[in-house]
Each structure stands twice: as structure tokens, then as C-alpha cells.
PDB file of C-alpha atoms in Angstrom:
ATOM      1  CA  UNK A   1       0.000   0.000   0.000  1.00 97.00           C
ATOM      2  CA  UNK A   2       1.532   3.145  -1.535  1.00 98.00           C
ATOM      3  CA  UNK A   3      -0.139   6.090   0.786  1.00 98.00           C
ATOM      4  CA  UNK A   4       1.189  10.108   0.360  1.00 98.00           C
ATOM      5  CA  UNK A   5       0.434  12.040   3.042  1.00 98.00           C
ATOM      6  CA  UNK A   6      -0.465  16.012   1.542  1.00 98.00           C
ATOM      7  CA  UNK A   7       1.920  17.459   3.788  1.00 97.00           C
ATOM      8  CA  UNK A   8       5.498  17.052   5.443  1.00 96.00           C
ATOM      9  CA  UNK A   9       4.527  17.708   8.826  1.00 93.00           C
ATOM     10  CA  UNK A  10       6.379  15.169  10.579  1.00 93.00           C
ATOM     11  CA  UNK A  11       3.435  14.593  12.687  1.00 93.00           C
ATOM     12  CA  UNK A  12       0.584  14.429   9.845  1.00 96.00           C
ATOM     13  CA  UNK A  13       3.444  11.604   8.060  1.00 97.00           C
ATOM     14  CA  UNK A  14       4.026   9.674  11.743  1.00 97.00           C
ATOM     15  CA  UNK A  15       0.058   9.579  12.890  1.00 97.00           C
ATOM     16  CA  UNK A  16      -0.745   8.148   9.325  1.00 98.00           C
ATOM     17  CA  UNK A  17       2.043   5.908   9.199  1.00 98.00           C
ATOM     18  CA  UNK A  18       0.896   4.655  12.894  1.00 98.00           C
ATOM     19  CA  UNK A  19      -2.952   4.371  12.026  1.00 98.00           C
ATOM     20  CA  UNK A  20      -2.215   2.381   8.286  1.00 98.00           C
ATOM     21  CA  UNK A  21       0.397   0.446   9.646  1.00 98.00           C
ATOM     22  CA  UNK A  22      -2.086  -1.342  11.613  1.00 98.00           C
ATOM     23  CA  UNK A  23      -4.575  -1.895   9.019  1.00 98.00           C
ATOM     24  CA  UNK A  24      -2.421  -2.608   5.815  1.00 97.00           C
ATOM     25  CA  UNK A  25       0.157  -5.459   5.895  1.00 96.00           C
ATOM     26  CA  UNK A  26       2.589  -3.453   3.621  1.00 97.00           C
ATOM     27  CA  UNK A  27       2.727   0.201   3.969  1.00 98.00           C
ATOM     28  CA  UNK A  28       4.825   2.966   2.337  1.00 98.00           C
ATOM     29  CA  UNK A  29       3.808   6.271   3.235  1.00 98.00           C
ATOM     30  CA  UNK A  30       5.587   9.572   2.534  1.00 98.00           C
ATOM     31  CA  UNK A  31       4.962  13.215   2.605  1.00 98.00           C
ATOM     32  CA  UNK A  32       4.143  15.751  -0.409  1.00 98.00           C
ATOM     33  CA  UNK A  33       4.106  19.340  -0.314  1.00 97.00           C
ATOM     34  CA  UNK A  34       0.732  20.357  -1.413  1.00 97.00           C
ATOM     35  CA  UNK A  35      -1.222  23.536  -1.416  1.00 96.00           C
ATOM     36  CA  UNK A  36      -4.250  23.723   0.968  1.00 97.00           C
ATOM     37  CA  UNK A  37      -6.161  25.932  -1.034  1.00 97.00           C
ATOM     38  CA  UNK A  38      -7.404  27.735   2.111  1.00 97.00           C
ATOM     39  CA  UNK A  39      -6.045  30.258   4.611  1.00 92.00           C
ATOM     40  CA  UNK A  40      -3.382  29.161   6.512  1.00 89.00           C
ATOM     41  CA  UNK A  41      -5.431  29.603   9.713  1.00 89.00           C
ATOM     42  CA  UNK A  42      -8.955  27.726   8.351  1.00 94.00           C
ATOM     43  CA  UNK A  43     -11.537  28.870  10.558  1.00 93.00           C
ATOM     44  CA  UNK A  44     -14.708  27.405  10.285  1.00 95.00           C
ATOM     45  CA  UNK A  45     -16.113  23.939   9.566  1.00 96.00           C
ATOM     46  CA  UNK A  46     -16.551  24.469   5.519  1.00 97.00           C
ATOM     47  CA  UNK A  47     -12.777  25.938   5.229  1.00 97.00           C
ATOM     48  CA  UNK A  48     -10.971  23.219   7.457  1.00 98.00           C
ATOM     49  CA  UNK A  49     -12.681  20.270   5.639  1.00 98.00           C
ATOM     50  CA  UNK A  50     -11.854  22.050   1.863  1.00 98.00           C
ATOM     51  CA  UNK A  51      -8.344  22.175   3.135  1.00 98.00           C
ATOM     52  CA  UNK A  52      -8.353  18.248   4.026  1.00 98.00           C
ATOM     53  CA  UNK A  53      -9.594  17.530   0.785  1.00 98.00           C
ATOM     54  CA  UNK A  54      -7.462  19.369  -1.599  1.00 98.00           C
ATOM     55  CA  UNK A  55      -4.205  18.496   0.095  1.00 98.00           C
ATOM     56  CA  UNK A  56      -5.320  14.871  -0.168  1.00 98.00           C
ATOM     57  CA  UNK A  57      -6.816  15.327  -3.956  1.00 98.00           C
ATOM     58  CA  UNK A  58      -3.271  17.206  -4.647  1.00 98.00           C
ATOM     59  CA  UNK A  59      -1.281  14.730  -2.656  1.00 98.00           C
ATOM     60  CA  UNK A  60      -3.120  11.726  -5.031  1.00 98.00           C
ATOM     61  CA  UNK A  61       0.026  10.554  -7.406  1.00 97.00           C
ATOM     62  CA  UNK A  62       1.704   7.156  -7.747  1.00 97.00           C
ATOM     63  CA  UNK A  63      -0.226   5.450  -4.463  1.00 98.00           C
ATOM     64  CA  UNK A  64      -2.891   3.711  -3.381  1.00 98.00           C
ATOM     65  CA  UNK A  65      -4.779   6.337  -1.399  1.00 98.00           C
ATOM     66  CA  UNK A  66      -3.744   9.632  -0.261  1.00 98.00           C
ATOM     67  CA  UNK A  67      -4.036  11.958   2.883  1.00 98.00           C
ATOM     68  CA  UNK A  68      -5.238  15.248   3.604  1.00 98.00           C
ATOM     69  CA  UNK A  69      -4.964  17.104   7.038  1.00 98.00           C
ATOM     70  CA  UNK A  70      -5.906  20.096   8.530  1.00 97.00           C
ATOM     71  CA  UNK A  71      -6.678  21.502  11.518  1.00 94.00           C
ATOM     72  CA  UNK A  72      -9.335  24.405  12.283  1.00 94.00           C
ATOM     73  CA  UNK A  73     -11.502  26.505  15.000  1.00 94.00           C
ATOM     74  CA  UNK A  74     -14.710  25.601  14.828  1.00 96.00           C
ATOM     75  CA  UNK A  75     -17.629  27.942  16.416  1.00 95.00           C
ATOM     76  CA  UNK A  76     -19.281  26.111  18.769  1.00 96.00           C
ATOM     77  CA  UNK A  77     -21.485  28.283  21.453  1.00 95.00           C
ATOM     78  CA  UNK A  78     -21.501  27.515  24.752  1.00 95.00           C
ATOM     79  CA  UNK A  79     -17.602  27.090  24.944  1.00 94.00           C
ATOM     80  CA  UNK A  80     -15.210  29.679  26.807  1.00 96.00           C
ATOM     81  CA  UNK A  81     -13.957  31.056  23.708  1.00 95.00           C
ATOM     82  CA  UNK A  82     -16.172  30.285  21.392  1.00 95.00           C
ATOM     83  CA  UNK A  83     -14.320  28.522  19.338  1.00 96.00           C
ATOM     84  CA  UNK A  84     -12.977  24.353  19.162  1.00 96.00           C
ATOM     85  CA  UNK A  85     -10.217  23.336  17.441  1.00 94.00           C
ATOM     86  CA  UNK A  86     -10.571  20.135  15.508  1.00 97.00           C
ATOM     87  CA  UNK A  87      -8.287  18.149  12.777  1.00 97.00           C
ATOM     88  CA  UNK A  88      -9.905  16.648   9.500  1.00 98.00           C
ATOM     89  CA  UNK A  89      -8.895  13.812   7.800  1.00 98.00           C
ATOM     90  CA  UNK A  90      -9.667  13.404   3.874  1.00 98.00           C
ATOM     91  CA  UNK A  91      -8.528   9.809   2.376  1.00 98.00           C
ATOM     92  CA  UNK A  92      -8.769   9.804  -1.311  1.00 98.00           C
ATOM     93  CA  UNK A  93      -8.667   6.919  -3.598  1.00 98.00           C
ATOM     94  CA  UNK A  94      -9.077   8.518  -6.848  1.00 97.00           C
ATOM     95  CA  UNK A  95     -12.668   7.733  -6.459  1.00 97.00           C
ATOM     96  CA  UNK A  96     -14.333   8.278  -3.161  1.00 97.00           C
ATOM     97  CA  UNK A  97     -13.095  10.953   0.145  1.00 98.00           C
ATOM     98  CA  UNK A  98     -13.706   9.793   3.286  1.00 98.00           C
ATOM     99  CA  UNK A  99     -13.660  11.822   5.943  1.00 98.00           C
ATOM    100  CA  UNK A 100     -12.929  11.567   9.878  1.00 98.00           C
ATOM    101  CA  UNK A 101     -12.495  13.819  12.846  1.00 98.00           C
ATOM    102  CA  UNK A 102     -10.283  14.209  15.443  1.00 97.00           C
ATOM    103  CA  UNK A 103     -11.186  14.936  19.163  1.00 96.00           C
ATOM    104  CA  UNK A 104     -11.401  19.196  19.868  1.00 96.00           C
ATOM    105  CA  UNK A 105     -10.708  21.214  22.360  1.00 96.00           C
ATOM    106  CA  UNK A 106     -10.581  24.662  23.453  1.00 95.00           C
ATOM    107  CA  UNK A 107      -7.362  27.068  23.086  1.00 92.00           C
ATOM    108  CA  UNK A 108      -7.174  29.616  25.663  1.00 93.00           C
ATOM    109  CA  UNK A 109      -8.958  33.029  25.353  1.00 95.00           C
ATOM    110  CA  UNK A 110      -5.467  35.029  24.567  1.00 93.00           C
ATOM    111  CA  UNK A 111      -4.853  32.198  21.834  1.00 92.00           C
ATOM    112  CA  UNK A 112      -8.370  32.720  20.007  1.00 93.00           C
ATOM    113  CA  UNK A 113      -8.409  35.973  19.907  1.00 93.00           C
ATOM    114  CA  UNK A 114      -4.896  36.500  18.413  1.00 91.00           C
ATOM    115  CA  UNK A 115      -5.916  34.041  15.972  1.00 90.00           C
ATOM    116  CA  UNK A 116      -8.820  35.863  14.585  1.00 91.00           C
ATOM    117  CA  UNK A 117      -7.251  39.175  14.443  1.00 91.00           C
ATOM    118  CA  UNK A 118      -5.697  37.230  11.786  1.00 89.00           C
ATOM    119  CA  UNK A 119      -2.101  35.278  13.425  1.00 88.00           C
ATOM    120  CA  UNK A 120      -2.031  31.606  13.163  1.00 86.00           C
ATOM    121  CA  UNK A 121      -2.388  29.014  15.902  1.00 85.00           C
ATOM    122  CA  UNK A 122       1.401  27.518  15.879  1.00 85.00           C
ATOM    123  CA  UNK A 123       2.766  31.302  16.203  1.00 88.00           C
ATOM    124  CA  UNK A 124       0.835  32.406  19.332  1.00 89.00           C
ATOM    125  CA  UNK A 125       1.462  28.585  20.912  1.00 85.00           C
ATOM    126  CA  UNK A 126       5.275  28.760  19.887  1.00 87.00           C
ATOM    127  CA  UNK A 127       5.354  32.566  22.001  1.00 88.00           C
ATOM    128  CA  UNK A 128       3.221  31.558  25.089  1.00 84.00           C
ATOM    129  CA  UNK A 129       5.143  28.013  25.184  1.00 82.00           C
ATOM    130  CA  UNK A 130       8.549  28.965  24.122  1.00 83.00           C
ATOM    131  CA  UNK A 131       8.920  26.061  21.432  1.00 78.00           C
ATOM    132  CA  UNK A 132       9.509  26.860  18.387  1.00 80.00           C
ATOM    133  CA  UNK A 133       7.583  25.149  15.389  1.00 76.00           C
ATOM    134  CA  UNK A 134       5.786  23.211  18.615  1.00 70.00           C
ATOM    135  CA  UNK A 135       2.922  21.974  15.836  1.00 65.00           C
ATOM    136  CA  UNK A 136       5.451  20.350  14.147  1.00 68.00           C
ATOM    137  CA  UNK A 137       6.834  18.405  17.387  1.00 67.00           C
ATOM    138  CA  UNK A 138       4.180  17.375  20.760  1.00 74.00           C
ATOM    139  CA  UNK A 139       2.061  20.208  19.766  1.00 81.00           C
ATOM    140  CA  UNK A 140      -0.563  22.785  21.842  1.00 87.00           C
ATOM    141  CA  UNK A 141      -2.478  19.693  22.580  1.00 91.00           C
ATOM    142  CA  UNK A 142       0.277  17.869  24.466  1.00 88.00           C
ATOM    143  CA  UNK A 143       0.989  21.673  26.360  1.00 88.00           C
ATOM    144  CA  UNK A 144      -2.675  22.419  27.515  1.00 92.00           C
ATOM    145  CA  UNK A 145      -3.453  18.601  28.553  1.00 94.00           C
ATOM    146  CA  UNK A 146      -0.261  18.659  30.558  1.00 93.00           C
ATOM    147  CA  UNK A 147       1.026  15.460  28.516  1.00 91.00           C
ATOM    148  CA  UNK A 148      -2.087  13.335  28.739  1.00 96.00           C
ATOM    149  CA  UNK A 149      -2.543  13.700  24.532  1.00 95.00           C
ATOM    150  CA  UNK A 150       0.424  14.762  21.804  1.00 92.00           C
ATOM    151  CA  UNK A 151      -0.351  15.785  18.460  1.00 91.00           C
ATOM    152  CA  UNK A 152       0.178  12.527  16.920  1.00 94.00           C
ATOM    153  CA  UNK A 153      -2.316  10.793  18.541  1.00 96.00           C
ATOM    154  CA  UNK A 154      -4.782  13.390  18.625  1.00 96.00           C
ATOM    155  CA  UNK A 155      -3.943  13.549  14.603  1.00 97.00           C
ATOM    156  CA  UNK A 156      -4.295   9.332  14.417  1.00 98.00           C
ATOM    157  CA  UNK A 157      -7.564   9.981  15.766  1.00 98.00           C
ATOM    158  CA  UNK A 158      -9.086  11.530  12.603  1.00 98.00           C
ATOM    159  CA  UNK A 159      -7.395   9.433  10.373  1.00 98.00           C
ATOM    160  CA  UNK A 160      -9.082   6.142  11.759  1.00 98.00           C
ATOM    161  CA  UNK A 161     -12.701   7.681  11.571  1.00 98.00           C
ATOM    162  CA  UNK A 162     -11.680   8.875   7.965  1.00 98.00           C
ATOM    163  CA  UNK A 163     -10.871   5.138   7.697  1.00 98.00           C
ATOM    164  CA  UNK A 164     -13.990   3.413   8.971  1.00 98.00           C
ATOM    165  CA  UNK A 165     -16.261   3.524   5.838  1.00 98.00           C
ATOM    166  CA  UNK A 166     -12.703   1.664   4.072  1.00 98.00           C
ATOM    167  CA  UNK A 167     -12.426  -0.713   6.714  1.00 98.00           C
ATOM    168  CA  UNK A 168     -16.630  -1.573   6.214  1.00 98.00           C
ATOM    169  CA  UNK A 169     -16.443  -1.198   2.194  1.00 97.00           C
ATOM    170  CA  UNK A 170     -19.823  -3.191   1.948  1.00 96.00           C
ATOM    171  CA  UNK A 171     -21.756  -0.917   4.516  1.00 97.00           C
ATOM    172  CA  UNK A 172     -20.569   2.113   3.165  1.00 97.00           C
ATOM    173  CA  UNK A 173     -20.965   1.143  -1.030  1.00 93.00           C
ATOM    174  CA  UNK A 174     -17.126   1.048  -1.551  1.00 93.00           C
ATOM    175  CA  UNK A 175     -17.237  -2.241  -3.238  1.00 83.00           C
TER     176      UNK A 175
END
């Protein structure tokens, strides 16, 4: 199984190779620098699962199936800020997308609001943590649960629900 992964985020490449590498006998997976087609801060439920899509549509070349990963606020009321940030996962096949979703959670207040005066997520977290690129290493997931969840697992979270309807072809009309 020949998988490329729409990004070279070390993390989107390692939580894809850890999900598929339980599922596929033979795996090969490697990272592809792809455009998003969306802002480099999606915000919003419609922009973060166009991103996930194109980078795995523009990731699709010599494999098998290809990934697509990106991460968003979401506006969900009732929530401190406002906003939840969640990951997508798009699998593409040349045919079919599926689609998955990782768990969310909340940023803090100082975070959000940076972000949607119009800085992205990894700068603010890199200042208040004092790691640089830290979205590209344990990420702000890892920092505000105090260990309990890194970025890679919270990222192999979406791709297995983006994997479900391929692991259940016949329920799902993938045969």
C-alpha cells in the first residue's frame, strides 16, 4: 500500500504511518508538499474540511490512497472562547473521500483571539510556550493537557474515523 500524506509535517506523516500500519500489511507512506487551497489559519467547519480535501486530492500521485490534514476553530457556542479546534482527515482513492475527525478542544482566550485578528495558531502557541515550530513536534495539545494527549495521537484519531467507511467497504458502497 503506496499512501502520500499532503503534507510534510512530521506529525501528519508519523500519525498516518501509525494508524495504516495497523490496518495494511505493507505500507509505504511519505509526505508531499501540497497547497491547501485555504487560509493558513482555516476557521470554520466548511474551510478546514476544503483544506483536508485538496491536500489529499493534490497529494493523489503514484499510491494507493492519499491523505489530507488540517486543523481548524470551529464555532461552537456555549464554549469559553467560542471557538474548538478540531483536525480533518480526507482519504482519497481517486474515487471516493472519506472523511474523519479528530477529538477538539478549546485554546485559551489570549490564543483565540490572536488568531482571529488574523495570526495563526502555531505562532501564538510557539510565544506563550517557548517552542519553536511546537505543531510540528508534541504540539498545543500535548501543552494544555499537561502530557495526557500529543499531536500525533490526537492527529491518528481523525485518520481512523476517515478510515472506517474503508475498513466496512460493503456498509458504506465502496465495493
Amino acid at each position: 500500500m503506496r499512501v502520500n500524506v499532503g503534507s510534510t509535517n512530521p506529525v501528519k506523516v508519523k500519525a498516518t504511518e501509525n494508524v495504516l500500519g495497523k490496518i495494511f500489511d505493507e505500507l509505504e507512506v511519505r509526505g508531499v508538499e501540497v497547497d491547501s487551497g485555504v487560509s493558513d489559519q482555516p476557521v470554520g467547519l466548511e474551510e478546514t474540511v476544503e483544506g483536508a480535501i485538496n491536500r489529499a486530492r493534490g497529494a493523489f500521485s503514484n499510491c494507493d490512497l492519499s491523505v489530507g490534514i488540517e486543523s481548524g476553530l470551529h464555532r461552537v457556542p456555549g464554549s469559553i472562547t467560542g471557538f474548538v479546534d478540531l483536525q480533518w482527515c480526507a482519504i482519497y482513492d481517486g474515487d471516493h473521500v472519506t472523511l474523519g475527525v479528530s477529538a477538539g478542544f478549546e485554546y485559551p482566550p489570549l490564543v483565540v483571539e490572536e488568531v482571529l485578528s488574523g495570526r495563526e495558531v502555531g505562532d501564538v502557541m510557539d510565544e506563550l510556550t517557548g517552542v519553536d515550530e511546537l505543531g510540528r513536534k508534541r504540539g498545543a495539545v500535548s501543552f494544555l493537557s499537561h502530557g495526557l494527549l500529543d499531536r500525533v495521537g490526537n492527529t491518528e484519531q481523525c485518520v481512523l474515523m476517515a478510515m472506517i467507511p474503508r475498513m466496512n467497504p460493503s456498509l458504506y458502497g465502496l465495493e
